[in-house]
């Protein structure tokens, strides 16, 4: 049994069709059928039930598929780790969610250029779940994600941003002439919100209203803070954003302090990494990040339990 036969089996098991699996693997059907038979012979087990019209996994085949996927993932990880170790030019690959652009990521990049000018940074913007998959497969050295993202049990982490929330209102509104606002007052205005729930959890800006037992008057839902700020700048409503988003200086938007902001509700970003894929350049980057976080000035606090 070798990895080639295992890849062939996974393709057939996922497609449940030899022709489609052969097309996916860019090979013809007869060699694929021979490869599956050889795998079954090596195992001494029947993995597939075949007829002229259908292909089905046996109970043994279903169990083998789970482990085959894991084996192939680990093999791919080992290959990438070996290639990275053999690279002459050092680089660090960082995936991030767009909220990191408001404050912490630019500061990390600037500090990195001072400390490691000969090590290039490659940046990849994507949602938190996609980052975790890339970290586990060895595609990235670090990710910047939201706490509570699923499947991070095997990743190490460090809280790199921890901040409260601000109200964002159109600067033409009468309320924008003030420096602060209450949550109850925001409930009386047309409100632009992020998605109501992420991974089954109430999103943090909406969770603020739980404390006062009121709900805002939703007029629009958006997926990105940049979109929200653009709509607020056009006068279409108000919203709640992280304090770091105020660094964007969007035209037509005024940021106000929330006077009854619950002290136990705050926004965090985590730097996460796979300890099994951690070279010398990545170790230096982590030391630099910890140093930046510990300096204080606009630096976030480290949460309980973070490394």
PDB file of C-alpha atoms in Angstrom:
ATOM      1  CA  UNK A   1       0.000   0.000   0.000  1.00  0.00           C
ATOM      2  CA  UNK A   2       1.373   3.421  -0.954  1.00  0.00           C
ATOM      3  CA  UNK A   3       0.104   6.992  -0.950  1.00  0.00           C
ATOM      4  CA  UNK A   4      -0.723   6.872  -4.653  1.00  0.00           C
ATOM      5  CA  UNK A   5      -3.209   4.050  -4.155  1.00  0.00           C
ATOM      6  CA  UNK A   6      -4.616   5.843  -1.126  1.00  0.00           C
ATOM      7  CA  UNK A   7      -5.184   9.052  -3.136  1.00  0.00           C
ATOM      8  CA  UNK A   8      -6.924   7.024  -5.822  1.00  0.00           C
ATOM      9  CA  UNK A   9      -9.228   5.454  -3.237  1.00  0.00           C
ATOM     10  CA  UNK A  10     -10.128   8.806  -1.655  1.00  0.00           C
ATOM     11  CA  UNK A  11     -11.034  10.236  -5.061  1.00  0.00           C
ATOM     12  CA  UNK A  12     -13.305   7.283  -5.873  1.00  0.00           C
ATOM     13  CA  UNK A  13     -14.830   7.301  -2.383  1.00  0.00           C
ATOM     14  CA  UNK A  14     -15.662  10.992  -2.657  1.00  0.00           C
ATOM     15  CA  UNK A  15     -16.984  10.849  -6.215  1.00  0.00           C
ATOM     16  CA  UNK A  16     -18.606   7.375  -5.969  1.00  0.00           C
ATOM     17  CA  UNK A  17     -17.983   7.212  -9.701  1.00  0.00           C
ATOM     18  CA  UNK A  18     -14.855   5.835 -11.389  1.00  0.00           C
ATOM     19  CA  UNK A  19     -15.132   8.050 -14.469  1.00  0.00           C
ATOM     20  CA  UNK A  20     -15.414  11.266 -12.469  1.00  0.00           C
ATOM     21  CA  UNK A  21     -12.637  10.146 -10.136  1.00  0.00           C
ATOM     22  CA  UNK A  22     -10.390   9.360 -13.101  1.00  0.00           C
ATOM     23  CA  UNK A  23     -11.070  12.807 -14.589  1.00  0.00           C
ATOM     24  CA  UNK A  24     -10.268  14.416 -11.253  1.00  0.00           C
ATOM     25  CA  UNK A  25      -7.003  12.496 -11.022  1.00  0.00           C
ATOM     26  CA  UNK A  26      -6.209  13.166 -14.708  1.00  0.00           C
ATOM     27  CA  UNK A  27      -5.838   9.504 -15.554  1.00  0.00           C
ATOM     28  CA  UNK A  28      -7.838   6.904 -17.447  1.00  0.00           C
ATOM     29  CA  UNK A  29     -10.351   4.622 -15.792  1.00  0.00           C
ATOM     30  CA  UNK A  30      -8.706   1.167 -16.251  1.00  0.00           C
ATOM     31  CA  UNK A  31      -5.493   2.034 -14.306  1.00  0.00           C
ATOM     32  CA  UNK A  32      -7.635   3.576 -11.583  1.00  0.00           C
ATOM     33  CA  UNK A  33      -9.690   0.388 -11.236  1.00  0.00           C
ATOM     34  CA  UNK A  34      -6.473  -1.651 -11.073  1.00  0.00           C
ATOM     35  CA  UNK A  35      -5.092   0.646  -8.371  1.00  0.00           C
ATOM     36  CA  UNK A  36      -8.185   0.164  -6.194  1.00  0.00           C
ATOM     37  CA  UNK A  37      -8.075  -3.621  -6.638  1.00  0.00           C
ATOM     38  CA  UNK A  38      -4.393  -3.670  -5.658  1.00  0.00           C
ATOM     39  CA  UNK A  39      -5.157  -1.631  -2.533  1.00  0.00           C
ATOM     40  CA  UNK A  40      -7.926  -4.041  -1.545  1.00  0.00           C
ATOM     41  CA  UNK A  41      -5.583  -6.971  -2.182  1.00  0.00           C
ATOM     42  CA  UNK A  42      -2.863  -5.419  -0.011  1.00  0.00           C
ATOM     43  CA  UNK A  43      -5.347  -4.832   2.792  1.00  0.00           C
ATOM     44  CA  UNK A  44      -7.144  -8.128   2.359  1.00  0.00           C
ATOM     45  CA  UNK A  45     -10.407  -6.190   2.679  1.00  0.00           C
ATOM     46  CA  UNK A  46     -13.198  -5.039   0.393  1.00  0.00           C
ATOM     47  CA  UNK A  47     -13.506  -1.260   0.386  1.00  0.00           C
ATOM     48  CA  UNK A  48     -16.080  -0.736  -2.372  1.00  0.00           C
ATOM     49  CA  UNK A  49     -19.190  -2.469  -3.645  1.00  0.00           C
ATOM     50  CA  UNK A  50     -19.266  -2.064  -7.435  1.00  0.00           C
ATOM     51  CA  UNK A  51     -22.020  -2.642  -9.938  1.00  0.00           C
ATOM     52  CA  UNK A  52     -22.348  -1.465 -13.528  1.00  0.00           C
ATOM     53  CA  UNK A  53     -24.500   1.430 -12.336  1.00  0.00           C
ATOM     54  CA  UNK A  54     -23.193   2.388  -8.903  1.00  0.00           C
ATOM     55  CA  UNK A  55     -20.269   2.448  -6.495  1.00  0.00           C
ATOM     56  CA  UNK A  56     -20.789   2.282  -2.743  1.00  0.00           C
ATOM     57  CA  UNK A  57     -18.451   2.251   0.231  1.00  0.00           C
ATOM     58  CA  UNK A  58     -18.487  -0.786   2.458  1.00  0.00           C
ATOM     59  CA  UNK A  59     -18.424  -0.332   6.236  1.00  0.00           C
ATOM     60  CA  UNK A  60     -14.703  -1.091   6.084  1.00  0.00           C
ATOM     61  CA  UNK A  61     -14.327   1.430   3.271  1.00  0.00           C
ATOM     62  CA  UNK A  62     -15.990   4.189   5.295  1.00  0.00           C
ATOM     63  CA  UNK A  63     -13.660   3.573   8.224  1.00  0.00           C
ATOM     64  CA  UNK A  64     -10.622   3.453   5.947  1.00  0.00           C
ATOM     65  CA  UNK A  65     -11.623   6.712   4.220  1.00  0.00           C
ATOM     66  CA  UNK A  66     -11.386   8.672   7.497  1.00  0.00           C
ATOM     67  CA  UNK A  67      -7.866   7.442   8.179  1.00  0.00           C
ATOM     68  CA  UNK A  68      -6.778   7.737   4.550  1.00  0.00           C
ATOM     69  CA  UNK A  69      -7.677  11.428   4.520  1.00  0.00           C
ATOM     70  CA  UNK A  70      -5.709  11.971   7.716  1.00  0.00           C
ATOM     71  CA  UNK A  71      -2.703  10.105   6.339  1.00  0.00           C
ATOM     72  CA  UNK A  72      -2.696  12.112   3.118  1.00  0.00           C
ATOM     73  CA  UNK A  73      -3.045  15.375   5.039  1.00  0.00           C
ATOM     74  CA  UNK A  74      -0.093  14.466   7.251  1.00  0.00           C
ATOM     75  CA  UNK A  75       1.972  13.403   4.244  1.00  0.00           C
ATOM     76  CA  UNK A  76       1.253  16.715   2.545  1.00  0.00           C
ATOM     77  CA  UNK A  77       2.193  18.551   5.727  1.00  0.00           C
ATOM     78  CA  UNK A  78       5.506  16.658   5.898  1.00  0.00           C
ATOM     79  CA  UNK A  79       6.264  17.504   2.264  1.00  0.00           C
ATOM     80  CA  UNK A  80       5.606  21.218   2.826  1.00  0.00           C
ATOM     81  CA  UNK A  81       7.689  21.242   6.004  1.00  0.00           C
ATOM     82  CA  UNK A  82      10.613  19.659   4.159  1.00  0.00           C
ATOM     83  CA  UNK A  83      10.337  22.163   1.305  1.00  0.00           C
ATOM     84  CA  UNK A  84      10.244  25.060   3.744  1.00  0.00           C
ATOM     85  CA  UNK A  85      13.312  23.752   5.573  1.00  0.00           C
ATOM     86  CA  UNK A  86      15.177  23.567   2.292  1.00  0.00           C
ATOM     87  CA  UNK A  87      14.341  27.079   1.134  1.00  0.00           C
ATOM     88  CA  UNK A  88      17.332  29.396   0.891  1.00  0.00           C
ATOM     89  CA  UNK A  89      15.313  32.638   1.119  1.00  0.00           C
ATOM     90  CA  UNK A  90      13.479  32.979   4.416  1.00  0.00           C
ATOM     91  CA  UNK A  91       9.848  34.043   4.463  1.00  0.00           C
ATOM     92  CA  UNK A  92       6.938  34.122   6.866  1.00  0.00           C
ATOM     93  CA  UNK A  93       3.383  33.539   5.671  1.00  0.00           C
ATOM     94  CA  UNK A  94       0.599  35.182   7.653  1.00  0.00           C
ATOM     95  CA  UNK A  95      -3.127  34.779   7.081  1.00  0.00           C
ATOM     96  CA  UNK A  96      -5.412  37.393   8.615  1.00  0.00           C
ATOM     97  CA  UNK A  97      -8.983  38.648   8.826  1.00  0.00           C
ATOM     98  CA  UNK A  98      -9.630  42.161   7.557  1.00  0.00           C
ATOM     99  CA  UNK A  99     -10.185  43.659  11.024  1.00  0.00           C
ATOM    100  CA  UNK A 100      -6.464  43.153  11.698  1.00  0.00           C
ATOM    101  CA  UNK A 101      -5.744  45.868   9.123  1.00  0.00           C
ATOM    102  CA  UNK A 102      -7.127  48.648  11.331  1.00  0.00           C
ATOM    103  CA  UNK A 103      -4.298  48.607  13.854  1.00  0.00           C
ATOM    104  CA  UNK A 104      -2.309  45.555  14.855  1.00  0.00           C
ATOM    105  CA  UNK A 105      -1.211  44.092  11.508  1.00  0.00           C
ATOM    106  CA  UNK A 106       0.345  47.312  10.104  1.00  0.00           C
ATOM    107  CA  UNK A 107       2.269  47.721  13.359  1.00  0.00           C
ATOM    108  CA  UNK A 108       3.494  44.132  13.211  1.00  0.00           C
ATOM    109  CA  UNK A 109       4.628  44.536   9.598  1.00  0.00           C
ATOM    110  CA  UNK A 110       6.459  47.780  10.382  1.00  0.00           C
ATOM    111  CA  UNK A 111       8.206  46.278  13.400  1.00  0.00           C
ATOM    112  CA  UNK A 112       9.117  43.155  11.433  1.00  0.00           C
ATOM    113  CA  UNK A 113      10.816  45.241   8.736  1.00  0.00           C
ATOM    114  CA  UNK A 114      12.917  46.880  11.434  1.00  0.00           C
ATOM    115  CA  UNK A 115      13.885  43.617  13.122  1.00  0.00           C
ATOM    116  CA  UNK A 116      14.047  41.124  10.216  1.00  0.00           C
ATOM    117  CA  UNK A 117      14.599  43.101   6.986  1.00  0.00           C
ATOM    118  CA  UNK A 118      15.948  40.026   5.186  1.00  0.00           C
ATOM    119  CA  UNK A 119      12.867  37.904   5.901  1.00  0.00           C
ATOM    120  CA  UNK A 120       9.942  38.587   3.564  1.00  0.00           C
ATOM    121  CA  UNK A 121       6.334  38.605   4.732  1.00  0.00           C
ATOM    122  CA  UNK A 122       3.556  37.131   2.601  1.00  0.00           C
ATOM    123  CA  UNK A 123       0.042  38.184   3.670  1.00  0.00           C
ATOM    124  CA  UNK A 124      -3.203  36.343   2.868  1.00  0.00           C
ATOM    125  CA  UNK A 125      -6.592  37.829   3.797  1.00  0.00           C
ATOM    126  CA  UNK A 126      -9.346  35.308   4.588  1.00  0.00           C
ATOM    127  CA  UNK A 127     -12.010  34.425   7.202  1.00  0.00           C
ATOM    128  CA  UNK A 128     -10.934  32.724  10.428  1.00  0.00           C
ATOM    129  CA  UNK A 129     -12.100  29.144   9.564  1.00  0.00           C
ATOM    130  CA  UNK A 130     -10.092  29.103   6.303  1.00  0.00           C
ATOM    131  CA  UNK A 131      -7.026  30.260   8.188  1.00  0.00           C
ATOM    132  CA  UNK A 132      -7.250  27.367  10.633  1.00  0.00           C
ATOM    133  CA  UNK A 133      -7.369  24.858   7.785  1.00  0.00           C
ATOM    134  CA  UNK A 134      -4.289  26.457   6.220  1.00  0.00           C
ATOM    135  CA  UNK A 135      -2.387  26.473   9.512  1.00  0.00           C
ATOM    136  CA  UNK A 136      -3.111  22.805  10.153  1.00  0.00           C
ATOM    137  CA  UNK A 137      -2.034  21.852   6.625  1.00  0.00           C
ATOM    138  CA  UNK A 138       1.197  23.874   6.806  1.00  0.00           C
ATOM    139  CA  UNK A 139       0.252  26.578   4.295  1.00  0.00           C
ATOM    140  CA  UNK A 140       0.741  29.437   6.775  1.00  0.00           C
ATOM    141  CA  UNK A 141       3.100  30.142   9.671  1.00  0.00           C
ATOM    142  CA  UNK A 142       0.682  32.398  11.565  1.00  0.00           C
ATOM    143  CA  UNK A 143      -2.975  33.370  11.461  1.00  0.00           C
ATOM    144  CA  UNK A 144      -4.856  36.293  12.986  1.00  0.00           C
ATOM    145  CA  UNK A 145      -8.327  35.083  13.956  1.00  0.00           C
ATOM    146  CA  UNK A 146     -11.248  35.625  16.307  1.00  0.00           C
ATOM    147  CA  UNK A 147     -11.236  33.758  19.641  1.00  0.00           C
ATOM    148  CA  UNK A 148     -13.599  30.806  19.666  1.00  0.00           C
ATOM    149  CA  UNK A 149     -12.912  29.806  16.062  1.00  0.00           C
ATOM    150  CA  UNK A 150     -13.547  26.027  15.776  1.00  0.00           C
ATOM    151  CA  UNK A 151     -10.835  23.364  15.351  1.00  0.00           C
ATOM    152  CA  UNK A 152      -8.022  25.349  16.989  1.00  0.00           C
ATOM    153  CA  UNK A 153      -7.314  22.786  19.730  1.00  0.00           C
ATOM    154  CA  UNK A 154      -3.873  21.952  18.317  1.00  0.00           C
ATOM    155  CA  UNK A 155      -2.828  25.554  17.712  1.00  0.00           C
ATOM    156  CA  UNK A 156      -0.904  27.785  20.109  1.00  0.00           C
ATOM    157  CA  UNK A 157      -2.223  31.315  20.528  1.00  0.00           C
ATOM    158  CA  UNK A 158      -1.519  34.810  21.798  1.00  0.00           C
ATOM    159  CA  UNK A 159      -4.035  37.641  22.235  1.00  0.00           C
ATOM    160  CA  UNK A 160      -2.624  40.565  20.252  1.00  0.00           C
ATOM    161  CA  UNK A 161      -5.554  43.000  20.323  1.00  0.00           C
ATOM    162  CA  UNK A 162      -8.100  43.606  23.059  1.00  0.00           C
ATOM    163  CA  UNK A 163     -10.329  46.654  22.892  1.00  0.00           C
ATOM    164  CA  UNK A 164     -13.851  47.904  23.457  1.00  0.00           C
ATOM    165  CA  UNK A 165     -16.467  49.229  21.038  1.00  0.00           C
ATOM    166  CA  UNK A 166     -17.476  52.641  19.724  1.00  0.00           C
ATOM    167  CA  UNK A 167     -20.652  53.914  18.116  1.00  0.00           C
ATOM    168  CA  UNK A 168     -20.268  55.036  14.501  1.00  0.00           C
ATOM    169  CA  UNK A 169     -22.832  57.591  13.301  1.00  0.00           C
ATOM    170  CA  UNK A 170     -23.205  59.853  10.239  1.00  0.00           C
ATOM    171  CA  UNK A 171     -21.463  63.152  10.980  1.00  0.00           C
ATOM    172  CA  UNK A 172     -24.510  65.053   9.712  1.00  0.00           C
ATOM    173  CA  UNK A 173     -26.785  63.649  12.431  1.00  0.00           C
ATOM    174  CA  UNK A 174     -27.508  65.925  15.419  1.00  0.00           C
ATOM    175  CA  UNK A 175     -26.204  63.217  17.746  1.00  0.00           C
ATOM    176  CA  UNK A 176     -22.804  63.505  16.044  1.00  0.00           C
ATOM    177  CA  UNK A 177     -22.293  66.914  17.677  1.00  0.00           C
ATOM    178  CA  UNK A 178     -21.761  65.087  20.970  1.00  0.00           C
ATOM    179  CA  UNK A 179     -18.837  62.959  22.163  1.00  0.00           C
ATOM    180  CA  UNK A 180     -20.855  60.086  23.594  1.00  0.00           C
ATOM    181  CA  UNK A 181     -24.108  58.163  23.280  1.00  0.00           C
ATOM    182  CA  UNK A 182     -25.981  55.448  25.186  1.00  0.00           C
ATOM    183  CA  UNK A 183     -27.031  52.040  23.895  1.00  0.00           C
ATOM    184  CA  UNK A 184     -30.666  53.004  24.434  1.00  0.00           C
ATOM    185  CA  UNK A 185     -30.221  56.040  22.198  1.00  0.00           C
ATOM    186  CA  UNK A 186     -28.671  53.879  19.485  1.00  0.00           C
ATOM    187  CA  UNK A 187     -31.737  51.622  19.626  1.00  0.00           C
ATOM    188  CA  UNK A 188     -33.861  54.573  18.506  1.00  0.00           C
ATOM    189  CA  UNK A 189     -31.785  55.154  15.365  1.00  0.00           C
ATOM    190  CA  UNK A 190     -31.709  53.141  12.108  1.00  0.00           C
ATOM    191  CA  UNK A 191     -29.035  50.533  12.810  1.00  0.00           C
ATOM    192  CA  UNK A 192     -26.661  48.716  10.460  1.00  0.00           C
ATOM    193  CA  UNK A 193     -25.514  45.430  11.910  1.00  0.00           C
ATOM    194  CA  UNK A 194     -23.041  42.658  11.153  1.00  0.00           C
ATOM    195  CA  UNK A 195     -24.443  39.125  10.649  1.00  0.00           C
ATOM    196  CA  UNK A 196     -26.587  38.269  13.690  1.00  0.00           C
ATOM    197  CA  UNK A 197     -24.719  35.078  14.487  1.00  0.00           C
ATOM    198  CA  UNK A 198     -21.305  33.633  13.636  1.00  0.00           C
ATOM    199  CA  UNK A 199     -20.743  29.916  14.314  1.00  0.00           C
ATOM    200  CA  UNK A 200     -23.966  29.902  16.356  1.00  0.00           C
ATOM    201  CA  UNK A 201     -22.866  32.759  18.622  1.00  0.00           C
ATOM    202  CA  UNK A 202     -24.462  36.197  18.825  1.00  0.00           C
ATOM    203  CA  UNK A 203     -22.000  38.667  17.301  1.00  0.00           C
ATOM    204  CA  UNK A 204     -20.302  40.936  19.830  1.00  0.00           C
ATOM    205  CA  UNK A 205     -21.843  44.318  18.843  1.00  0.00           C
ATOM    206  CA  UNK A 206     -25.344  42.852  19.102  1.00  0.00           C
ATOM    207  CA  UNK A 207     -24.496  41.161  22.401  1.00  0.00           C
ATOM    208  CA  UNK A 208     -23.953  44.614  23.942  1.00  0.00           C
ATOM    209  CA  UNK A 209     -27.686  45.256  23.757  1.00  0.00           C
ATOM    210  CA  UNK A 210     -28.449  42.162  25.840  1.00  0.00           C
ATOM    211  CA  UNK A 211     -27.252  44.087  28.891  1.00  0.00           C
ATOM    212  CA  UNK A 212     -29.998  46.733  28.569  1.00  0.00           C
ATOM    213  CA  UNK A 213     -32.675  44.320  27.383  1.00  0.00           C
ATOM    214  CA  UNK A 214     -33.350  46.234  24.175  1.00  0.00           C
ATOM    215  CA  UNK A 215     -32.845  45.554  20.475  1.00  0.00           C
ATOM    216  CA  UNK A 216     -31.754  48.049  17.801  1.00  0.00           C
ATOM    217  CA  UNK A 217     -33.881  49.003  14.803  1.00  0.00           C
ATOM    218  CA  UNK A 218     -32.138  46.993  12.076  1.00  0.00           C
ATOM    219  CA  UNK A 219     -32.327  48.539   8.597  1.00  0.00           C
ATOM    220  CA  UNK A 220     -29.410  46.738   6.935  1.00  0.00           C
ATOM    221  CA  UNK A 221     -27.150  43.738   7.508  1.00  0.00           C
ATOM    222  CA  UNK A 222     -23.545  43.669   6.239  1.00  0.00           C
ATOM    223  CA  UNK A 223     -20.664  41.191   6.346  1.00  0.00           C
ATOM    224  CA  UNK A 224     -17.702  43.571   6.655  1.00  0.00           C
ATOM    225  CA  UNK A 225     -16.927  46.555   8.876  1.00  0.00           C
ATOM    226  CA  UNK A 226     -15.673  48.489   5.828  1.00  0.00           C
ATOM    227  CA  UNK A 227     -19.095  48.085   4.213  1.00  0.00           C
ATOM    228  CA  UNK A 228     -20.824  49.204   7.393  1.00  0.00           C
ATOM    229  CA  UNK A 229     -18.694  52.349   7.657  1.00  0.00           C
ATOM    230  CA  UNK A 230     -19.318  53.234   4.020  1.00  0.00           C
ATOM    231  CA  UNK A 231     -23.084  52.994   4.522  1.00  0.00           C
ATOM    232  CA  UNK A 232     -22.886  55.021   7.728  1.00  0.00           C
ATOM    233  CA  UNK A 233     -20.871  57.673   5.909  1.00  0.00           C
ATOM    234  CA  UNK A 234     -23.673  57.844   3.329  1.00  0.00           C
ATOM    235  CA  UNK A 235     -26.143  58.607   6.134  1.00  0.00           C
ATOM    236  CA  UNK A 236     -28.045  55.296   5.956  1.00  0.00           C
ATOM    237  CA  UNK A 237     -27.772  54.408   9.634  1.00  0.00           C
ATOM    238  CA  UNK A 238     -25.474  53.986  12.621  1.00  0.00           C
ATOM    239  CA  UNK A 239     -23.574  51.002  13.961  1.00  0.00           C
ATOM    240  CA  UNK A 240     -21.179  49.664  16.567  1.00  0.00           C
ATOM    241  CA  UNK A 241     -17.569  48.924  15.614  1.00  0.00           C
ATOM    242  CA  UNK A 242     -14.370  47.980  17.382  1.00  0.00           C
ATOM    243  CA  UNK A 243     -12.381  50.909  18.736  1.00  0.00           C
ATOM    244  CA  UNK A 244      -9.527  50.047  16.383  1.00  0.00           C
ATOM    245  CA  UNK A 245     -11.816  50.659  13.381  1.00  0.00           C
ATOM    246  CA  UNK A 246     -11.821  54.362  14.260  1.00  0.00           C
ATOM    247  CA  UNK A 247      -8.282  54.536  12.849  1.00  0.00           C
ATOM    248  CA  UNK A 248      -9.788  54.274   9.372  1.00  0.00           C
ATOM    249  CA  UNK A 249     -11.029  57.915   9.315  1.00  0.00           C
ATOM    250  CA  UNK A 250     -13.916  57.218   6.925  1.00  0.00           C
ATOM    251  CA  UNK A 251     -15.446  60.326   5.366  1.00  0.00           C
ATOM    252  CA  UNK A 252     -18.832  61.241   6.825  1.00  0.00           C
ATOM    253  CA  UNK A 253     -18.465  59.067   9.959  1.00  0.00           C
ATOM    254  CA  UNK A 254     -18.187  60.265  13.566  1.00  0.00           C
ATOM    255  CA  UNK A 255     -17.132  57.869  16.332  1.00  0.00           C
ATOM    256  CA  UNK A 256     -18.723  58.278  19.755  1.00  0.00           C
ATOM    257  CA  UNK A 257     -17.970  56.750  23.144  1.00  0.00           C
ATOM    258  CA  UNK A 258     -20.707  54.450  24.489  1.00  0.00           C
ATOM    259  CA  UNK A 259     -21.315  55.668  28.029  1.00  0.00           C
ATOM    260  CA  UNK A 260     -23.003  52.475  29.245  1.00  0.00           C
ATOM    261  CA  UNK A 261     -20.549  50.122  27.513  1.00  0.00           C
ATOM    262  CA  UNK A 262     -20.540  46.864  29.560  1.00  0.00           C
ATOM    263  CA  UNK A 263     -17.037  46.474  31.066  1.00  0.00           C
ATOM    264  CA  UNK A 264     -16.976  42.738  30.419  1.00  0.00           C
ATOM    265  CA  UNK A 265     -17.683  42.988  26.672  1.00  0.00           C
ATOM    266  CA  UNK A 266     -14.670  43.559  24.448  1.00  0.00           C
ATOM    267  CA  UNK A 267     -13.145  42.679  21.118  1.00  0.00           C
ATOM    268  CA  UNK A 268     -10.088  40.455  20.734  1.00  0.00           C
ATOM    269  CA  UNK A 269      -7.869  39.144  17.989  1.00  0.00           C
ATOM    270  CA  UNK A 270      -5.530  36.193  18.440  1.00  0.00           C
ATOM    271  CA  UNK A 271      -2.266  35.322  16.738  1.00  0.00           C
ATOM    272  CA  UNK A 272      -2.300  31.525  16.276  1.00  0.00           C
ATOM    273  CA  UNK A 273       0.289  29.101  14.969  1.00  0.00           C
ATOM    274  CA  UNK A 274       0.909  25.397  14.518  1.00  0.00           C
ATOM    275  CA  UNK A 275       3.735  24.334  16.879  1.00  0.00           C
ATOM    276  CA  UNK A 276       4.563  21.455  14.504  1.00  0.00           C
ATOM    277  CA  UNK A 277       5.395  23.937  11.717  1.00  0.00           C
ATOM    278  CA  UNK A 278       7.617  26.486  13.376  1.00  0.00           C
ATOM    279  CA  UNK A 279      10.965  27.498  11.900  1.00  0.00           C
ATOM    280  CA  UNK A 280      13.656  29.930  13.057  1.00  0.00           C
ATOM    281  CA  UNK A 281      12.181  32.940  11.248  1.00  0.00           C
ATOM    282  CA  UNK A 282       8.734  32.249  12.738  1.00  0.00           C
ATOM    283  CA  UNK A 283      10.224  31.972  16.234  1.00  0.00           C
ATOM    284  CA  UNK A 284      11.870  35.388  15.807  1.00  0.00           C
ATOM    285  CA  UNK A 285       8.577  36.874  14.576  1.00  0.00           C
ATOM    286  CA  UNK A 286       6.756  35.512  17.627  1.00  0.00           C
ATOM    287  CA  UNK A 287       9.346  36.978  20.004  1.00  0.00           C
ATOM    288  CA  UNK A 288       8.979  40.334  18.251  1.00  0.00           C
ATOM    289  CA  UNK A 289       5.172  40.166  18.521  1.00  0.00           C
ATOM    290  CA  UNK A 290       5.282  39.365  22.238  1.00  0.00           C
ATOM    291  CA  UNK A 291       7.646  42.297  22.736  1.00  0.00           C
ATOM    292  CA  UNK A 292       5.294  44.650  20.854  1.00  0.00           C
ATOM    293  CA  UNK A 293       2.262  43.452  22.815  1.00  0.00           C
ATOM    294  CA  UNK A 294       4.037  43.906  26.143  1.00  0.00           C
ATOM    295  CA  UNK A 295       5.132  47.490  25.467  1.00  0.00           C
ATOM    296  CA  UNK A 296       1.855  49.062  26.492  1.00  0.00           C
ATOM    297  CA  UNK A 297       1.243  52.061  24.245  1.00  0.00           C
ATOM    298  CA  UNK A 298      -1.829  51.044  22.265  1.00  0.00           C
ATOM    299  CA  UNK A 299      -0.715  47.474  22.852  1.00  0.00           C
ATOM    300  CA  UNK A 300      -3.443  44.969  23.761  1.00  0.00           C
ATOM    301  CA  UNK A 301      -3.652  42.940  26.931  1.00  0.00           C
ATOM    302  CA  UNK A 302      -3.004  39.219  26.965  1.00  0.00           C
ATOM    303  CA  UNK A 303      -6.112  37.256  27.921  1.00  0.00           C
ATOM    304  CA  UNK A 304      -6.184  34.697  30.695  1.00  0.00           C
ATOM    305  CA  UNK A 305      -4.967  31.370  29.419  1.00  0.00           C
ATOM    306  CA  UNK A 306      -3.228  32.800  26.356  1.00  0.00           C
ATOM    307  CA  UNK A 307       0.371  31.846  25.809  1.00  0.00           C
TER     308      UNK A 307
END
